[in-house]
């Protein structure tokens, strides 16, 4: 169990660092190209639907008020802990691949950049929003590692709602910009889960 604890802490730190790196990539991209914003507060909504659930999931696991192990699924450990670590690593990988595929077109806020091109290669050939899939996969992993059903639900449901709003905003903007080309792309790809949705 000690190894699992160190592994999960290491992966959580790597997740945090990867999000900081992604923010730096966004800052570099924004400084090199001009863009038109159409975010409609979706960036803020995603973060507001993520940070409080992470804090809640951690507190519900650690706080003495829940000393009776309310919502705990520790009886399923260490299996779910290792599964959670796998999801965190997989999520980080998917998200970074998605960002790398977009290259200079990646921004953390919904934007249309100068000479914007529709990317439908690499991981984007399979799903339209792999960066969000990676993000949600990592959060699912964090919830599993923390070992509490209530915290897990908070870490899955609330960020998913924020991401769904973000997808709605982003797809509206891309459809408005690319028109029939984006419509055709949506007809042959799924949003988040290959062959499902």
GROMACS .gro file of C-alpha atoms in nm:
model
  197
    1UNK     CA    1   0.000   0.000   0.000
    2UNK     CA    2   0.293   0.233   0.063
    3UNK     CA    3   0.407   0.192  -0.299
    4UNK     CA    4   0.054   0.273  -0.422
    5UNK     CA    5   0.048   0.588  -0.209
    6UNK     CA    6   0.379   0.713  -0.352
    7UNK     CA    7   0.275   0.618  -0.705
    8UNK     CA    8  -0.056   0.802  -0.679
    9UNK     CA    9   0.107   1.114  -0.531
   10UNK     CA   10   0.371   1.109  -0.808
   11UNK     CA   11   0.106   1.076  -1.079
   12UNK     CA   12  -0.105   1.354  -0.926
   13UNK     CA   13   0.201   1.583  -0.928
   14UNK     CA   14   0.273   1.484  -1.291
   15UNK     CA   15  -0.091   1.565  -1.377
   16UNK     CA   16  -0.060   1.909  -1.214
   17UNK     CA   17   0.271   1.974  -1.394
   18UNK     CA   18   0.120   1.864  -1.727
   19UNK     CA   19  -0.164   2.113  -1.681
   20UNK     CA   20   0.091   2.387  -1.607
   21UNK     CA   21   0.289   2.289  -1.920
   22UNK     CA   22  -0.034   2.302  -2.122
   23UNK     CA   23  -0.098   2.653  -1.987
   24UNK     CA   24   0.253   2.758  -2.098
   25UNK     CA   25   0.192   2.611  -2.445
   26UNK     CA   26  -0.131   2.811  -2.458
   27UNK     CA   27   0.052   3.130  -2.358
   28UNK     CA   28   0.321   3.075  -2.624
   29UNK     CA   29   0.061   3.004  -2.892
   30UNK     CA   30  -0.144   3.311  -2.800
   31UNK     CA   31   0.164   3.530  -2.824
   32UNK     CA   32   0.259   3.406  -3.173
   33UNK     CA   33  -0.080   3.415  -3.350
   34UNK     CA   34  -0.376   3.646  -3.342
   35UNK     CA   35  -0.706   3.489  -3.247
   36UNK     CA   36  -1.072   3.568  -3.209
   37UNK     CA   37  -1.219   3.456  -2.877
   38UNK     CA   38  -1.557   3.291  -2.846
   39UNK     CA   39  -1.512   3.114  -2.513
   40UNK     CA   40  -1.838   3.216  -2.341
   41UNK     CA   41  -1.675   3.152  -2.001
   42UNK     CA   42  -1.632   2.780  -2.081
   43UNK     CA   43  -1.267   2.780  -1.963
   44UNK     CA   44  -1.372   2.923  -1.627
   45UNK     CA   45  -1.667   2.684  -1.600
   46UNK     CA   46  -1.444   2.382  -1.664
   47UNK     CA   47  -1.201   2.488  -1.391
   48UNK     CA   48  -1.481   2.575  -1.147
   49UNK     CA   49  -1.631   2.232  -1.210
   50UNK     CA   50  -1.293   2.066  -1.145
   51UNK     CA   51  -1.103   2.232  -0.859
   52UNK     CA   52  -1.382   2.222  -0.594
   53UNK     CA   53  -1.460   1.852  -0.663
   54UNK     CA   54  -1.089   1.764  -0.630
   55UNK     CA   55  -1.074   1.946  -0.295
   56UNK     CA   56  -1.405   1.790  -0.186
   57UNK     CA   57  -1.292   1.438  -0.283
   58UNK     CA   58  -0.968   1.484  -0.089
   59UNK     CA   59  -1.141   1.633   0.217
   60UNK     CA   60  -1.411   1.367   0.231
   61UNK     CA   61  -1.136   1.106   0.239
   62UNK     CA   62  -0.925   1.279   0.504
   63UNK     CA   63  -1.159   1.481   0.726
   64UNK     CA   64  -1.234   1.342   1.074
   65UNK     CA   65  -1.607   1.409   1.031
   66UNK     CA   66  -1.608   1.111   0.796
   67UNK     CA   67  -1.407   0.887   1.029
   68UNK     CA   68  -1.667   0.611   0.990
   69UNK     CA   69  -1.534   0.580   0.634
   70UNK     CA   70  -1.849   0.721   0.477
   71UNK     CA   71  -1.850   0.626   0.108
   72UNK     CA   72  -1.517   0.441   0.130
   73UNK     CA   73  -1.443   0.156  -0.105
   74UNK     CA   74  -1.116   0.068   0.066
   75UNK     CA   75  -1.220  -0.298   0.070
   76UNK     CA   76  -1.157  -0.295  -0.307
   77UNK     CA   77  -0.803  -0.165  -0.262
   78UNK     CA   78  -0.536  -0.194  -0.382
   79UNK     CA   79  -0.693  -0.298  -0.715
   80UNK     CA   80  -0.896   0.023  -0.763
   81UNK     CA   81  -0.599   0.231  -0.653
   82UNK     CA   82  -0.376   0.082  -0.921
   83UNK     CA   83  -0.659   0.111  -1.175
   84UNK     CA   84  -0.689   0.479  -1.080
   85UNK     CA   85  -0.313   0.527  -1.133
   86UNK     CA   86  -0.346   0.368  -1.476
   87UNK     CA   87  -0.632   0.607  -1.564
   88UNK     CA   88  -0.433   0.911  -1.446
   89UNK     CA   89  -0.134   0.810  -1.662
   90UNK     CA   90  -0.355   0.727  -1.960
   91UNK     CA   91  -0.542   1.057  -1.926
   92UNK     CA   92  -0.221   1.261  -1.913
   93UNK     CA   93  -0.090   1.079  -2.220
   94UNK     CA   94  -0.409   1.127  -2.424
   95UNK     CA   95  -0.430   1.495  -2.332
   96UNK     CA   96  -0.067   1.568  -2.419
   97UNK     CA   97  -0.095   1.381  -2.751
   98UNK     CA   98  -0.403   1.590  -2.834
   99UNK     CA   99  -0.224   1.916  -2.751
  100UNK     CA  100   0.085   1.810  -2.950
  101UNK     CA  101  -0.133   1.720  -3.251
  102UNK     CA  102  -0.293   2.067  -3.256
  103UNK     CA  103   0.050   2.235  -3.233
  104UNK     CA  104   0.016   2.615  -3.271
  105UNK     CA  105  -0.362   2.591  -3.292
  106UNK     CA  106  -0.396   2.478  -2.931
  107UNK     CA  107  -0.554   2.731  -2.692
  108UNK     CA  108  -0.713   2.681  -2.353
  109UNK     CA  109  -0.996   2.918  -2.443
  110UNK     CA  110  -1.223   2.854  -2.739
  111UNK     CA  111  -1.070   3.065  -3.017
  112UNK     CA  112  -1.036   3.083  -3.392
  113UNK     CA  113  -0.680   3.170  -3.481
  114UNK     CA  114  -0.550   3.335  -3.794
  115UNK     CA  115  -0.540   3.080  -4.080
  116UNK     CA  116  -0.713   2.823  -3.861
  117UNK     CA  117  -0.718   2.473  -4.013
  118UNK     CA  118  -0.946   2.182  -3.931
  119UNK     CA  119  -0.733   1.911  -3.768
  120UNK     CA  120  -0.863   1.562  -3.844
  121UNK     CA  121  -0.541   1.362  -3.827
  122UNK     CA  122  -0.379   1.152  -3.555
  123UNK     CA  123  -0.599   1.109  -3.252
  124UNK     CA  124  -0.844   1.363  -3.399
  125UNK     CA  125  -0.923   1.113  -3.672
  126UNK     CA  126  -1.093   0.898  -3.408
  127UNK     CA  127  -1.257   1.152  -3.173
  128UNK     CA  128  -1.317   1.525  -3.188
  129UNK     CA  129  -1.222   1.615  -2.830
  130UNK     CA  130  -0.935   1.391  -2.714
  131UNK     CA  131  -0.792   1.656  -2.481
  132UNK     CA  132  -1.118   1.654  -2.285
  133UNK     CA  133  -1.126   1.274  -2.285
  134UNK     CA  134  -0.775   1.275  -2.136
  135UNK     CA  135  -0.877   1.534  -1.879
  136UNK     CA  136  -1.183   1.337  -1.767
  137UNK     CA  137  -0.988   1.009  -1.763
  138UNK     CA  138  -0.731   1.159  -1.527
  139UNK     CA  139  -1.005   1.290  -1.297
  140UNK     CA  140  -1.167   0.946  -1.290
  141UNK     CA  141  -0.829   0.805  -1.192
  142UNK     CA  142  -0.786   1.061  -0.914
  143UNK     CA  143  -1.132   0.970  -0.782
  144UNK     CA  144  -1.045   0.599  -0.780
  145UNK     CA  145  -0.714   0.662  -0.604
  146UNK     CA  146  -0.885   0.867  -0.332
  147UNK     CA  147  -1.105   0.566  -0.263
  148UNK     CA  148  -1.444   0.720  -0.188
  149UNK     CA  149  -1.764   0.677  -0.390
  150UNK     CA  150  -1.896   1.022  -0.302
  151UNK     CA  151  -1.571   1.192  -0.400
  152UNK     CA  152  -1.551   0.982  -0.716
  153UNK     CA  153  -1.901   1.090  -0.821
  154UNK     CA  154  -1.811   1.455  -0.762
  155UNK     CA  155  -1.493   1.411  -0.968
  156UNK     CA  156  -1.679   1.249  -1.256
  157UNK     CA  157  -2.017   1.426  -1.274
  158UNK     CA  158  -1.930   1.793  -1.213
  159UNK     CA  159  -1.629   1.814  -1.449
  160UNK     CA  160  -1.825   1.619  -1.711
  161UNK     CA  161  -2.099   1.884  -1.698
  162UNK     CA  162  -1.837   2.157  -1.743
  163UNK     CA  163  -1.676   1.970  -2.034
  164UNK     CA  164  -2.013   1.912  -2.202
  165UNK     CA  165  -2.080   2.287  -2.193
  166UNK     CA  166  -1.729   2.348  -2.331
  167UNK     CA  167  -1.789   2.099  -2.615
  168UNK     CA  168  -2.119   2.272  -2.699
  169UNK     CA  169  -1.945   2.611  -2.719
  170UNK     CA  170  -1.647   2.480  -2.913
  171UNK     CA  171  -1.850   2.285  -3.167
  172UNK     CA  172  -2.081   2.584  -3.227
  173UNK     CA  173  -1.778   2.805  -3.300
  174UNK     CA  174  -1.608   2.548  -3.525
  175UNK     CA  175  -1.928   2.479  -3.716
  176UNK     CA  176  -1.975   2.852  -3.767
  177UNK     CA  177  -1.617   2.890  -3.892
  178UNK     CA  178  -1.570   2.577  -4.103
  179UNK     CA  179  -1.933   2.514  -4.205
  180UNK     CA  180  -1.993   2.198  -4.409
  181UNK     CA  181  -1.633   2.076  -4.362
  182UNK     CA  182  -1.683   2.059  -3.987
  183UNK     CA  183  -2.031   1.908  -4.028
  184UNK     CA  184  -1.880   1.631  -4.241
  185UNK     CA  185  -1.609   1.579  -3.975
  186UNK     CA  186  -1.875   1.545  -3.704
  187UNK     CA  187  -2.061   1.289  -3.916
  188UNK     CA  188  -1.761   1.054  -3.923
  189UNK     CA  189  -1.626   1.100  -3.570
  190UNK     CA  190  -1.753   1.079  -3.212
  191UNK     CA  191  -1.713   1.350  -2.948
  192UNK     CA  192  -1.537   1.169  -2.662
  193UNK     CA  193  -1.571   0.792  -2.685
  194UNK     CA  194  -1.476   0.615  -3.008
  195UNK     CA  195  -1.778   0.447  -3.172
  196UNK     CA  196  -2.001   0.539  -2.876
  197UNK     CA  197  -2.052   0.917  -2.834
   0.00000   0.00000   0.00000
